[in-house]
Coordinates of C-alpha atoms in Angstrom, one line a residue:
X1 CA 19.3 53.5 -5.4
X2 CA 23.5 53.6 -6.0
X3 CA 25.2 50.2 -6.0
X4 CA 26.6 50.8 -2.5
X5 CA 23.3 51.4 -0.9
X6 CA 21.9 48.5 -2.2
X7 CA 25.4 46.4 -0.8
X8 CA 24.5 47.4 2.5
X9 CA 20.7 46.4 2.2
X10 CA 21.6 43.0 1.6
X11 CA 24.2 43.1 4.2
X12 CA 21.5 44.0 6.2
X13 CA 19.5 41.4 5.5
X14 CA 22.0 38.6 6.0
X15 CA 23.1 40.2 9.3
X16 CA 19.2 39.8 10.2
X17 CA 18.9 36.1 9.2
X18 CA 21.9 35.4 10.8
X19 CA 20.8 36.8 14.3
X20 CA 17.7 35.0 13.7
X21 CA 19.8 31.5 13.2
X22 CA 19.0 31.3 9.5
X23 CA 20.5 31.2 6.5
X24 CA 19.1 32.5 2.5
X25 CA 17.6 29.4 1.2
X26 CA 16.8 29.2 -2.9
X27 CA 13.1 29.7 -3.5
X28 CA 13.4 26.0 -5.5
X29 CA 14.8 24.4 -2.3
X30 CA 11.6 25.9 -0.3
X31 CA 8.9 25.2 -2.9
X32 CA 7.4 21.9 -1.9
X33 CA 8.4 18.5 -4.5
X34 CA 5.7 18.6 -7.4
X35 CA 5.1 15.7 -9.8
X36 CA 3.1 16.3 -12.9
X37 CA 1.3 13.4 -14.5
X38 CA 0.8 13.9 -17.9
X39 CA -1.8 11.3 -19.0
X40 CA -4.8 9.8 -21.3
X41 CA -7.7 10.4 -19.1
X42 CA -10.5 9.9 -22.2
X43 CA -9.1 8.0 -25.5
X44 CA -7.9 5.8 -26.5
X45 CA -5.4 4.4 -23.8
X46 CA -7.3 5.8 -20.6
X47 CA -7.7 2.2 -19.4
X48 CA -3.8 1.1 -19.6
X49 CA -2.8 4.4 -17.8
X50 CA -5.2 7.3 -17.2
X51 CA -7.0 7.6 -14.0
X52 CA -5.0 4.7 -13.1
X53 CA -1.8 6.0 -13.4
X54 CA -2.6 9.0 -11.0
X55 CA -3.8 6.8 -8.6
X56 CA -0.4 4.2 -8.4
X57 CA 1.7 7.8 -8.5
X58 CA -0.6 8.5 -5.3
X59 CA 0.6 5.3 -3.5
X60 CA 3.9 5.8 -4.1
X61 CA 4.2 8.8 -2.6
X62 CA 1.8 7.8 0.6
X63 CA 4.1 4.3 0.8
X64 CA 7.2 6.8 0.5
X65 CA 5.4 9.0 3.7
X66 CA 4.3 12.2 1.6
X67 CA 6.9 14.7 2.1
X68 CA 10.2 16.1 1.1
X69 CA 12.2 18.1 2.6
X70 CA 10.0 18.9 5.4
X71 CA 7.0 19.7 2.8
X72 CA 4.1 17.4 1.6
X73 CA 4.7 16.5 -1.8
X74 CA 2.1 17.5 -4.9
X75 CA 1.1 15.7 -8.1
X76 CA -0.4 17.8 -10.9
X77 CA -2.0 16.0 -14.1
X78 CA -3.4 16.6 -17.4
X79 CA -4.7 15.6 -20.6
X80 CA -2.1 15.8 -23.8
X81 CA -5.1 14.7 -26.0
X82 CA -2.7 12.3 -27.5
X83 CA -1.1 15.4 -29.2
X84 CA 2.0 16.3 -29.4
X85 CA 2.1 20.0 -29.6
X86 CA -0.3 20.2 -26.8
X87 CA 1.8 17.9 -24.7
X88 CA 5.2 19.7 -25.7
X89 CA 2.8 23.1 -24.3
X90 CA 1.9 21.6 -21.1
X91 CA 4.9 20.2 -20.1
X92 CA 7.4 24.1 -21.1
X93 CA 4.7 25.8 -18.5
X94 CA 5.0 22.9 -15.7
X95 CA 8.6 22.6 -16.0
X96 CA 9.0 26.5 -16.7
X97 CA 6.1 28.6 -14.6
X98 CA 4.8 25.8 -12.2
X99 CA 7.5 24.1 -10.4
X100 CA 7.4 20.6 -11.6
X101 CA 10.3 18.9 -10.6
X102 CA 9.5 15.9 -12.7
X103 CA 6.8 14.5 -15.2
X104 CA 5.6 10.8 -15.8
X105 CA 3.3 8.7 -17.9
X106 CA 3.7 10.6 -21.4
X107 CA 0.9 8.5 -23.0
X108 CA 2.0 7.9 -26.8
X109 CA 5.4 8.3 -28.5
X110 CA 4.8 10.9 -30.0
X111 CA 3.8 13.2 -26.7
X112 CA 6.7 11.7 -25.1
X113 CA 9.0 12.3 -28.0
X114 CA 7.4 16.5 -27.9
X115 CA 7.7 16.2 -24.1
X116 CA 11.5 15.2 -24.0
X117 CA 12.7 18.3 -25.6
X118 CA 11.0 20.3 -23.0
X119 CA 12.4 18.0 -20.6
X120 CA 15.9 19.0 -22.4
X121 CA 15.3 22.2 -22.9
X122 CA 14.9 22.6 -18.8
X123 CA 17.2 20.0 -18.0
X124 CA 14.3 18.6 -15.4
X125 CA 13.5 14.5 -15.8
X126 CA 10.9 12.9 -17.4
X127 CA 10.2 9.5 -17.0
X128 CA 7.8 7.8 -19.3
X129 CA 6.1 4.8 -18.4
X130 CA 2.8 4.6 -21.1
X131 CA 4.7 5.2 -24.4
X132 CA 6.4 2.5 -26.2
X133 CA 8.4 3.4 -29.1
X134 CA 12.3 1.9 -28.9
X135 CA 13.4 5.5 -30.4
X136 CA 12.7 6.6 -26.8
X137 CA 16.5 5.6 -25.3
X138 CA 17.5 4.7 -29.6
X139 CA 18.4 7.9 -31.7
X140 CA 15.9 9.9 -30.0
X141 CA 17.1 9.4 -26.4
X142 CA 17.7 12.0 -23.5
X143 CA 20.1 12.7 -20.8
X144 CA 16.9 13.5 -19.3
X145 CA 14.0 10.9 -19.8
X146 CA 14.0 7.2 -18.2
X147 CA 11.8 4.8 -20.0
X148 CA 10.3 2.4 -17.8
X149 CA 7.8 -0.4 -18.7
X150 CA 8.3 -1.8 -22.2
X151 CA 9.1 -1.0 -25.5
X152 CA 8.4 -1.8 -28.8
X153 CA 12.3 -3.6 -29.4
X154 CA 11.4 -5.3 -26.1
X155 CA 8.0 -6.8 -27.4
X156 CA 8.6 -8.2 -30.3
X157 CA 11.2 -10.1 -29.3
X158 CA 9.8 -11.5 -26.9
X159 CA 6.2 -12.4 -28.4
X160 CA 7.5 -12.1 -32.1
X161 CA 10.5 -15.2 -31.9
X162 CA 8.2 -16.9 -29.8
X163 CA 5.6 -17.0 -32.2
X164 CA 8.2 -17.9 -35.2
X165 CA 9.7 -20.3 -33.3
X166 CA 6.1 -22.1 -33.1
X167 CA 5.4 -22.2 -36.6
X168 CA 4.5 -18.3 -37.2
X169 CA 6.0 -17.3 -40.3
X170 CA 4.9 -15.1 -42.5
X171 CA 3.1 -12.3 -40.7
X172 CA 0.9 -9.0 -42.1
X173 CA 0.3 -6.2 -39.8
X174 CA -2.2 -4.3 -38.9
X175 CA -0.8 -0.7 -37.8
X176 CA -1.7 2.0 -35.5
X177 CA -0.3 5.2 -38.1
X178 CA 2.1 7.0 -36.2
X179 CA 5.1 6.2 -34.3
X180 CA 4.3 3.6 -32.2
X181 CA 2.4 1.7 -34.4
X182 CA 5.3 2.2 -37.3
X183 CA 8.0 1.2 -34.4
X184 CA 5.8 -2.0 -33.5
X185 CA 5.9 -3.3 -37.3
X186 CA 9.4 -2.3 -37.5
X187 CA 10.9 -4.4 -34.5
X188 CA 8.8 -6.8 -34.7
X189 CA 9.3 -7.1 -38.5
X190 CA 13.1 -7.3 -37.8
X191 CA 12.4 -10.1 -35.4
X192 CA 10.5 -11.9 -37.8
X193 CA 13.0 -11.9 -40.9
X194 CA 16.1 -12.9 -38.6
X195 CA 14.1 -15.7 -37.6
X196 CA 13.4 -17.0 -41.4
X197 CA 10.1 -15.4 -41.8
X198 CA 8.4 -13.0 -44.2
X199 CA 6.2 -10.0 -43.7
X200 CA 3.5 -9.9 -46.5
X201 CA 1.9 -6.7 -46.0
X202 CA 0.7 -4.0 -43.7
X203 CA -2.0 -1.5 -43.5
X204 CA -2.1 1.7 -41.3
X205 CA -5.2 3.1 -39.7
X206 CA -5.9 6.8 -38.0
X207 CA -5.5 6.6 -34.1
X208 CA -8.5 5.4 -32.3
X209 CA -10.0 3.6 -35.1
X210 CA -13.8 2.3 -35.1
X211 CA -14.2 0.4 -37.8
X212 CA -11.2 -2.0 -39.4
X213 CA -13.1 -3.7 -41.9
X214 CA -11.2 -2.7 -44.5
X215 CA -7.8 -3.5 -42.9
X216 CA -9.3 -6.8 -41.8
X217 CA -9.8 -8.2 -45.7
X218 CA -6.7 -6.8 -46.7
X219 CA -5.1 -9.2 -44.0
X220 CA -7.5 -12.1 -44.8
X221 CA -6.6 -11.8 -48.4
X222 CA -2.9 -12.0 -47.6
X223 CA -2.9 -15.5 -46.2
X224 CA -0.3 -14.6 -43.9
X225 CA -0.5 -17.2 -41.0
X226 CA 0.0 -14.2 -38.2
X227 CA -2.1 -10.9 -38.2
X228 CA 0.4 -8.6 -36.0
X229 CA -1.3 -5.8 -34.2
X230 CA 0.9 -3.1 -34.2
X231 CA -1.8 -1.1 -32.0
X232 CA -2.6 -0.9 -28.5
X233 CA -5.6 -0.1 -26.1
X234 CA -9.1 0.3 -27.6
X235 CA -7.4 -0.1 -31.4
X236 CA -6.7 -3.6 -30.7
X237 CA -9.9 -4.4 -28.7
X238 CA -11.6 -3.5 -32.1
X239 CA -9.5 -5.2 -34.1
X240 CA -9.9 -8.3 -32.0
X241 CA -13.7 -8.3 -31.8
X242 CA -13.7 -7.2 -35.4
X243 CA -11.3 -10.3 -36.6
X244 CA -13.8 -12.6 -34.9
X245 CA -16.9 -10.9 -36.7
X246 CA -14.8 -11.8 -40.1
X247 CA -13.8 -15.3 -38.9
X248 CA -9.8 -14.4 -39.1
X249 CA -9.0 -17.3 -36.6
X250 CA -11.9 -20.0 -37.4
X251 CA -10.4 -19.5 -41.3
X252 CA -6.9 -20.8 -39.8
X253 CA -5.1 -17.3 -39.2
X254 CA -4.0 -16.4 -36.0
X255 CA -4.0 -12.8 -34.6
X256 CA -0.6 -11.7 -32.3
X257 CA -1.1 -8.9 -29.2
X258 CA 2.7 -7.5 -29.7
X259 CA 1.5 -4.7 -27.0
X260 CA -1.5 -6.0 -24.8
X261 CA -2.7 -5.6 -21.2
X262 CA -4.7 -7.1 -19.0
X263 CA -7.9 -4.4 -19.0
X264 CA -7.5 -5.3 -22.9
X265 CA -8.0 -8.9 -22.0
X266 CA -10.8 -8.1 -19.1
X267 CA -12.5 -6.1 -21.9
X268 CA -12.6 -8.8 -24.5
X269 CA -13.7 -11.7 -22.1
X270 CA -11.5 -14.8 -22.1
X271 CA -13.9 -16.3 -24.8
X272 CA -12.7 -13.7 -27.4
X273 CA -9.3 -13.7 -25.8
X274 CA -8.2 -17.1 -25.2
X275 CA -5.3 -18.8 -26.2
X276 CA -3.5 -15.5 -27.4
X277 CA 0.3 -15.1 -27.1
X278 CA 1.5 -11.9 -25.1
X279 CA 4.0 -10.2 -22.9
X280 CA 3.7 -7.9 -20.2
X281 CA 6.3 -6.8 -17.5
X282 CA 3.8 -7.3 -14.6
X283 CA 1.0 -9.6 -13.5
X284 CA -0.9 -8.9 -10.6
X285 CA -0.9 -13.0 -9.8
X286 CA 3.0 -13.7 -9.8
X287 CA 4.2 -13.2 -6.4
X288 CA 3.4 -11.7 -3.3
X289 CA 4.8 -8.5 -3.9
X290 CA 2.7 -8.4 -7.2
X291 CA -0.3 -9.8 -5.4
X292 CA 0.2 -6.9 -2.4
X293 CA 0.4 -4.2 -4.7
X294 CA -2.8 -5.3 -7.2
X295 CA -4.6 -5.8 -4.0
X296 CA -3.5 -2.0 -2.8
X297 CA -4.7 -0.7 -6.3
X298 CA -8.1 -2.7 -6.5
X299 CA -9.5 -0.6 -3.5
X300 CA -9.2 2.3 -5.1
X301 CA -9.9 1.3 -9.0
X302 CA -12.1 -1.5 -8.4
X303 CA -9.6 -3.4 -10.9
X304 CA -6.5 -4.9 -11.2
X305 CA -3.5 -2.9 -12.3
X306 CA -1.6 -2.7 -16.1
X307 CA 1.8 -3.1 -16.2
X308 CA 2.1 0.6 -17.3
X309 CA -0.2 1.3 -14.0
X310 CA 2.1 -0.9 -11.8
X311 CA 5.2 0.8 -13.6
X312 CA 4.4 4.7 -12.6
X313 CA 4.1 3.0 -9.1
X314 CA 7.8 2.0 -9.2
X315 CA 8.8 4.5 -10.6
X316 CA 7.7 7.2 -8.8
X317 CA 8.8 5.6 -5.6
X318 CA 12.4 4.9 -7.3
X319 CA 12.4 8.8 -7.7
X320 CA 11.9 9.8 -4.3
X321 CA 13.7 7.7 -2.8
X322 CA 16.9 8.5 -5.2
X323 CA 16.0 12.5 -4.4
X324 CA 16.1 11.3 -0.3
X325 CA 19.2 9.4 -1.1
X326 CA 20.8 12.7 -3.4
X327 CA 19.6 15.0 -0.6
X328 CA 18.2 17.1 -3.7
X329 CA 15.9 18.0 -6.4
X330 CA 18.9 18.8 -9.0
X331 CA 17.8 16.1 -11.9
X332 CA 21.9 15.0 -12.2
X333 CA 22.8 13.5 -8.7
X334 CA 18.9 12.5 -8.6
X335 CA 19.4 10.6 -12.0
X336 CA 23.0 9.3 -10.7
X337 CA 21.2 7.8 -7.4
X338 CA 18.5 5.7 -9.6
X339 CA 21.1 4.4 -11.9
X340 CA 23.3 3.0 -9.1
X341 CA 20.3 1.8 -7.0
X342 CA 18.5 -1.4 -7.9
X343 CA 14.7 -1.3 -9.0
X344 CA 13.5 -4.1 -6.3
X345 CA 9.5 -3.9 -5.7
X346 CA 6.4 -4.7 -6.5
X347 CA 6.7 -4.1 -10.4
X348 CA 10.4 -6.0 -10.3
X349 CA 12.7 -7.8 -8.6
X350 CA 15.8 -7.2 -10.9
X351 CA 15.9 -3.8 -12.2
X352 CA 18.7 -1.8 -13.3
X353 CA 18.7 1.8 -15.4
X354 CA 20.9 2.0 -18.1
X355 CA 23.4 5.5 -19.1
X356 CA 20.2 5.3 -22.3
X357 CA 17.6 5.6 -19.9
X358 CA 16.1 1.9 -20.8
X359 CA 14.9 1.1 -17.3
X360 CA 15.9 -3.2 -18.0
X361 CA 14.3 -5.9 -16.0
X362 CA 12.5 -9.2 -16.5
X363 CA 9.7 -9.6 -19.4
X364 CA 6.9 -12.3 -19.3
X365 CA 5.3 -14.2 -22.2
X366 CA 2.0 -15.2 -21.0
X367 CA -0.8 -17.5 -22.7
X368 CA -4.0 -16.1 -21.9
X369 CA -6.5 -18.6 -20.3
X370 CA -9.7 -20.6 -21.5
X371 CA -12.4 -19.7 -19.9
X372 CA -12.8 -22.8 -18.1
X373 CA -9.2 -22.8 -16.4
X374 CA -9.6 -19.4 -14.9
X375 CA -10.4 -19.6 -11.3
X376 CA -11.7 -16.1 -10.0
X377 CA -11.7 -12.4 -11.3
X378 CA -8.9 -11.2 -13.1
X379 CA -7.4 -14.9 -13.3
X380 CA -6.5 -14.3 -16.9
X381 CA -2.7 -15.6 -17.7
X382 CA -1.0 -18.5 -17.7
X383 CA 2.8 -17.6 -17.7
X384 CA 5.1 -19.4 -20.5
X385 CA 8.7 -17.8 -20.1
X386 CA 10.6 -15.3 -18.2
X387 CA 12.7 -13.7 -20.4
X388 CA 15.5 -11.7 -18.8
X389 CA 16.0 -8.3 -19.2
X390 CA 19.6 -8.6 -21.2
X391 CA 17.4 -10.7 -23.2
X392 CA 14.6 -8.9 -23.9
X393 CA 15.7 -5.4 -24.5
X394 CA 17.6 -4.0 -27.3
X395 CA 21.7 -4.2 -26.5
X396 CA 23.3 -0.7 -25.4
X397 CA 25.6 -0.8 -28.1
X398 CA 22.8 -1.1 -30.5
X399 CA 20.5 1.8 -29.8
X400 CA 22.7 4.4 -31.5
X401 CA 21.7 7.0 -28.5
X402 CA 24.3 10.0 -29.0
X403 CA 24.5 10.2 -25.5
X404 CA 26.1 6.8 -25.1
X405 CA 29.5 6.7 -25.4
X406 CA 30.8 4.2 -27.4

């Protein structure tokens, strides 16, 4: 076919859309919004975000009405195995061959970190609300990832000074090895040393751990006053049952949740779990808008939400309604609409997002409750502080992101 006969095919064409009233329309702006949720459905951290986090994606997007741009929106998911190359895999072929306009949860550092040069790569958005590491909107940020819930900067300062400030000084950790658990020790380390205090020691176990016996004595024997737990999910629920098998706290050491939730605390029992020292971003008992939303969540899960679980609520429906508001799926002007619009629902009432990608609001330190003070299911905290987000999370000007400028 010459170059001219295939001129006057397309001409054709356009000339027959046009009588018809319509115009060529990109196959991306027809294909229908799809979210991918990239999650822990069966480790380690399949109670802080798993199932769970599928579920509060769902909400948002029924709360939101279900469509865009005249289509019903779709939500994928999948299992990284908490490994990187497989997550980096999974993420190329939804962002390259399946149409995902944008993938959430990412469950460890490490998967996010793998899953944030795809999300590069593509120049498609990636907002992680499981993962933890600061390195996330630090050295290793992205133009393209948002980091919503926590971090590791944002946790030890908020549980670590507090803990200093009430006698808490010298600390040895006990630390998830890889690059969470090293990011944990690191902040919270730093926290700790500005504040007068000493780190002992540390030792690093294998992800989802079973027995921490050994780690256990080497803490006992240090005599540190704290035991930091630079874990999270079912690693620290072993550590914690564990420590009271050894008589850590009856032999006048105290253990410190840097990253805990509240299915950690309803699998411990408040008997194991009272009187510890945590933070979290969300409680289901705070407000009404809290209270609302863990009630939404309970009739599906039969439990209360994390603040991880709350999180991908928030900020899937902060997406959409920034897409709505940008009038497209292009991840720029979608980005530039949630950076200018205020996070205000059930997760927080003062959000902004920063040029890094740190999504900043309010953190909470919470005691957790005797078992004689709670009053009904899932009445687990008591709250201590709110700490404010320009409080809480590392400075802008600190985080050394290269896409910052300075």
């Amino acid at each position: 076919m010459t170059l001219a006969t295939r001129k006057g095919l397309m001409s054709l064409a356009a000339i027959g859309l046009a009588s018809l009233g319509l115009t060529a329309i990109p196959a991306r702006a027809q294909a229908p919004l799809k979210i991918g949720v990239l999650s822990d459905f069966s480790s380690v951290y399949s109670d802080i975000g798993g199932q769970g986090n599928l579920e509060a994606t769902k909400l948002a997007i029924e709360e939101f009405g279900g469509s865009m741009f005249g289509k019903p929106i779709e939500v994928i998911s999948a299992d990284p195995q908490n490994k990187a190359d497989i997550a980096a895999s999974i993420a190329r072929k939804w962002y390259e061959n399946e149409g995902v306009d944008m993938i959430i949860d990412m469950p460890t550092s490490a998967t996010a970190l793998a899953g944030m040069e795809m999300s590069k790569q593509f120049e498609k958005l990636m907002i992680v609300t499981d993962a933890a590491s600061s390195d996330i909107t630090g050295k290793a940020c992205s133009p393209y990832t948002v980091h919503w819930t926590y971090d590791t900067y944002g946790n030890a300062h908020t549980v670590g000074s507090a803990i200093v400030k009430n006698g808490g000084t010298s600390w040895f950790f006990i630390t998830a090895d890889y690059l969470f658990g090293h990011s944990i020790e690191r902040d919270t380390g730093d926290v700790v040393r500005a504040a007068g205090g000493t780190v002992v020691g540390s030792a690093r176990h294998p992800l989802n751990n079973q027995d921490f016996s050994s780690f256990l004595l080497q803490a006992q024997a240090s005599k540190a006053k704290i035991i930091g737990m630079a874990n999270g999910g079912g690693d620290t629920i072993n550590t914690i049952k564990q420590a009271a098998e050894f008589g850590i706290v009856a032999g006048g050491q105290n253990l410190a949740g840097i990253v805990m939730f509240i299915s950690d605390i309803h699998s411990l029992g408040l008997k194991l779990a009272q009187g510890l020292i945590i933070t979290e971003a969300y409680y289901w008992d705070l407000n009404d808008r809290t209270r609302a939303f863990g009630k939404k969540f309970f009739e599906r899960m039969k439990r209360m939400p994390t603040m991880n679980q709350a999180a991908t609520y928030s900020a899937t429906l902060h997406y959409l309604n920034a897409v709505k508001a940008a009038g497209t799926r292009d991840t720029k002007p979608v980005l530039a609409k949630m950076r200018e619009t205020p996070v205000r629902d059930a997760f927080t009432d003062n959000g902004v997002l920063r040029e890094d990608g740190r999504m900043v609001h309010s953190m909470f330190l919470f005691e957790v409750k005797k078992p004689e003070e709670s009053k009904a299911p899932w009445d687990y905290y008591k709250v201590l502080a709110e700490v404010p987000g320009d409080q809480a999370f590392r400075p802008l000007k600190d985080g050394n992101c290269p896409y910052v400028k300075q």
